mmCIF file of C-alpha atoms in Angstrom:
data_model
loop_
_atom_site.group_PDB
_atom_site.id
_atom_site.type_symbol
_atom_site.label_atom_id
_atom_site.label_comp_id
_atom_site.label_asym_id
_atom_site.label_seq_id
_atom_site.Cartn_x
_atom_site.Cartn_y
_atom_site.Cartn_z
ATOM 1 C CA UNK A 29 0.000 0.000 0.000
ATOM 2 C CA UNK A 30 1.460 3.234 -1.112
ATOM 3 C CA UNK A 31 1.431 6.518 1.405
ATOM 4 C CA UNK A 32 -0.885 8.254 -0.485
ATOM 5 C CA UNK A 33 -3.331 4.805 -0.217
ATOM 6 C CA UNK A 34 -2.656 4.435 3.282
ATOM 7 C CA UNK A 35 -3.457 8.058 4.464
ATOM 8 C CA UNK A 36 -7.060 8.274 2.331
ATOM 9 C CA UNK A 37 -7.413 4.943 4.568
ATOM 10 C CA UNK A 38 -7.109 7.299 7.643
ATOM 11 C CA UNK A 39 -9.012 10.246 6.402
ATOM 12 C CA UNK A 40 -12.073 8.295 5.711
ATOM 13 C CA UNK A 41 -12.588 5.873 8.425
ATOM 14 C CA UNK A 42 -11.096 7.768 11.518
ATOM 15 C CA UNK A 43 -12.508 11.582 10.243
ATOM 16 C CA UNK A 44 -15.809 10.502 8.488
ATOM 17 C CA UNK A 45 -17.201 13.269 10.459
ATOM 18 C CA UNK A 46 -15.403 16.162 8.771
ATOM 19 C CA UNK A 47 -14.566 14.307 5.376
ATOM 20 C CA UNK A 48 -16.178 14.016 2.334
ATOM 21 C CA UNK A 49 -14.187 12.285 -0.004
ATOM 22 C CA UNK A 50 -10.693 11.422 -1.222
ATOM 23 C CA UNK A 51 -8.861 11.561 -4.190
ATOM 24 C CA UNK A 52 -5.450 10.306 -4.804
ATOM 25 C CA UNK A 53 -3.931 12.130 -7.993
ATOM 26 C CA UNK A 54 -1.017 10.026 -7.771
ATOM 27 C CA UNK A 55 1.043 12.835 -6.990
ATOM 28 C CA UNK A 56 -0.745 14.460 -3.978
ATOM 29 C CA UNK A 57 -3.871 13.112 -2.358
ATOM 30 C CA UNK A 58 -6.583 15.667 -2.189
ATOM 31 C CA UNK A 59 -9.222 15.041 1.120
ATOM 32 C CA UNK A 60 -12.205 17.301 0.428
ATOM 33 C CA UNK A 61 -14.252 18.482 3.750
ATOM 34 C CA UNK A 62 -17.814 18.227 4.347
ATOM 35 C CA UNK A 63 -17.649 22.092 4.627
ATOM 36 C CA UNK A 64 -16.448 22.380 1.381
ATOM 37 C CA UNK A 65 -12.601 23.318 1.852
ATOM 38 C CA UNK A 66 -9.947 20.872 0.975
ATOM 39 C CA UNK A 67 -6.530 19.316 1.941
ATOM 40 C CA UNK A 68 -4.121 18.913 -0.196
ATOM 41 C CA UNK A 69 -1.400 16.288 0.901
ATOM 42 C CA UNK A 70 2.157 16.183 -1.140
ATOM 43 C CA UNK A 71 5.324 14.179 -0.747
ATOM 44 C CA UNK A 72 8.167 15.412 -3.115
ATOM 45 C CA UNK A 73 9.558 12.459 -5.341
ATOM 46 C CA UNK A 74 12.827 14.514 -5.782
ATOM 47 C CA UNK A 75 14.026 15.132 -2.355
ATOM 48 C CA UNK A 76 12.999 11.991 0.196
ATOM 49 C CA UNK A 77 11.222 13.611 3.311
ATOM 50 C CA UNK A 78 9.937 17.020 2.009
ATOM 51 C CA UNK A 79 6.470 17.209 1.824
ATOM 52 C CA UNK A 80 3.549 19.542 2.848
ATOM 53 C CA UNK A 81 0.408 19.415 4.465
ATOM 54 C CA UNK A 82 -2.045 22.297 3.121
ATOM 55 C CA UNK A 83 -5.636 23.384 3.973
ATOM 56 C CA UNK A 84 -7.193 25.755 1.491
ATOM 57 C CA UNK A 85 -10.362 27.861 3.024
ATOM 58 C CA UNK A 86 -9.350 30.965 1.254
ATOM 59 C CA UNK A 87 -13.160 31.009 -0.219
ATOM 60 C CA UNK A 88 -14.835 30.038 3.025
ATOM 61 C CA UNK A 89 -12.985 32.510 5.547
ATOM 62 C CA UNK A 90 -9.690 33.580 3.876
ATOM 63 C CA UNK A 91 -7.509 31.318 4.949
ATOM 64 C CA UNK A 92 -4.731 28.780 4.694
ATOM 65 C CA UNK A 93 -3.097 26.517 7.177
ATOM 66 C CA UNK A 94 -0.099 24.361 5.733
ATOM 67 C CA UNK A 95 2.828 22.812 7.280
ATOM 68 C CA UNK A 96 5.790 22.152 5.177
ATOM 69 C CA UNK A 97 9.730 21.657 5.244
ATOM 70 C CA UNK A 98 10.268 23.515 2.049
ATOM 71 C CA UNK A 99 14.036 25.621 3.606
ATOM 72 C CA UNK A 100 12.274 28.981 2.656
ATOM 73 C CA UNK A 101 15.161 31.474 3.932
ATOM 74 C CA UNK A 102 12.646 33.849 5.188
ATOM 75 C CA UNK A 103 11.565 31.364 8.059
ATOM 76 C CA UNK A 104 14.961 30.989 8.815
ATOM 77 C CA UNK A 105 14.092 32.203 12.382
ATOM 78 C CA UNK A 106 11.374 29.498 13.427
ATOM 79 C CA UNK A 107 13.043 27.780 15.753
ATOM 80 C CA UNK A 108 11.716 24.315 14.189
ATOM 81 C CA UNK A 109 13.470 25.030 10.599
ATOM 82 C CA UNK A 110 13.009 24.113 7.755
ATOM 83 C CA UNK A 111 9.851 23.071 9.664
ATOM 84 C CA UNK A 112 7.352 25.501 9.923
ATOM 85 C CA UNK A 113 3.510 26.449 10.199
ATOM 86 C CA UNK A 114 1.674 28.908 8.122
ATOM 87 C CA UNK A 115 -0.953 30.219 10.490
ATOM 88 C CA UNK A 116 -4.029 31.260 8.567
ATOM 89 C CA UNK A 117 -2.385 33.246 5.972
ATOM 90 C CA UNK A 118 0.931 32.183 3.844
ATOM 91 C CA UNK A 119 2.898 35.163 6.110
ATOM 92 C CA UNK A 120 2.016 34.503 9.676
ATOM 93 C CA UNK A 121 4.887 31.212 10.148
ATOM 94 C CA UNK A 122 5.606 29.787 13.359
ATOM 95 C CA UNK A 123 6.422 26.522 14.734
ATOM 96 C CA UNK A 124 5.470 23.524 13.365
ATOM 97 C CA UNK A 125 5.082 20.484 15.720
ATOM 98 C CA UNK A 126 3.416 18.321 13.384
ATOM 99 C CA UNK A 127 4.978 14.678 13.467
ATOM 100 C CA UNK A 128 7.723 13.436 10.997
ATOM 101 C CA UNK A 129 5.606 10.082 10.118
ATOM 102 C CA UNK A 130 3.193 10.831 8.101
ATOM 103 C CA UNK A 131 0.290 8.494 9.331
ATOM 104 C CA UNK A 132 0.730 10.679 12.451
ATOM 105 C CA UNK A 133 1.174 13.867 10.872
ATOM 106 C CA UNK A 134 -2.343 13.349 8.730
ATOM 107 C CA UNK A 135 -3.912 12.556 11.759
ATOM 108 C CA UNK A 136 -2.834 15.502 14.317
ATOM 109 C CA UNK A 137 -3.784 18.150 11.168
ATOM 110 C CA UNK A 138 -7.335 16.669 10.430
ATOM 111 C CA UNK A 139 -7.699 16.952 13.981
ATOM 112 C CA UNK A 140 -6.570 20.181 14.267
ATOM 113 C CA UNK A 141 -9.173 20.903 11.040
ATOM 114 C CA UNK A 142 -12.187 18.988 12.934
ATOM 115 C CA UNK A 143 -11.592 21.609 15.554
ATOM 116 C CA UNK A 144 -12.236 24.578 12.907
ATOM 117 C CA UNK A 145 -14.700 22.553 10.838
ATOM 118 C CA UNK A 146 -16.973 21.407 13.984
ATOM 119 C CA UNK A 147 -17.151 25.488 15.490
#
């Protein structure tokens, strides 16, 4: 089972309360929300370990929420670099202590969107 396989797994049977449905595009796995955002998933096939974990809302609310590991030199200064956490919009950065596995990682963001989602 591939990672892509393995996280729609998790999305729909442990958050069928948030998610709609899942599509895997082969290159990123898409999880679309019953409220009618979406998160996109991506592992880069180029570089082992980058990837990036990114909620679009921007036409429900305005916002974004993505974790990534993308060594952007302007977030040089979060103390978890290359690590970091885009907080709403794609400038406000801080920490991000989302887990290196990815089976954990999926799981602590949709849990982190079920608490948005289910206000």
């Amino acid at each position: 089972m591939n990672v892509y396989q393995r996280l729609s797994d998790i999305a729909e049977i442990e958050f069928s309360d948030i998610v709609d449905v899942v599509e895997d595009f082969k290159d990123k796995l898409r999880i679309h929300l019953k409220d009618g955002s979406f998160i996109d998933v991506w592992f880069s096939k180029k570089i082992k370990g980058r990837y990036a974990y990114h909620w679009e809302r921007g036409h429900l609310d305005g916002k974004i929420y993505r974790h990534d590991n993308i060594p952007h030199k302007r977030w040089r200064s979060v103390k978890t670099f290359p690590k970091h956490f885009h907080n709403g919009s794609e400038g406000n950065v801080c920490d991000s202590l989302i887990g290196d596995e990815p089976a954990n990682a999926i799981r602590e963001f949709l849990v982190f969107a079920r608490g948005i989602v289910n206000k």
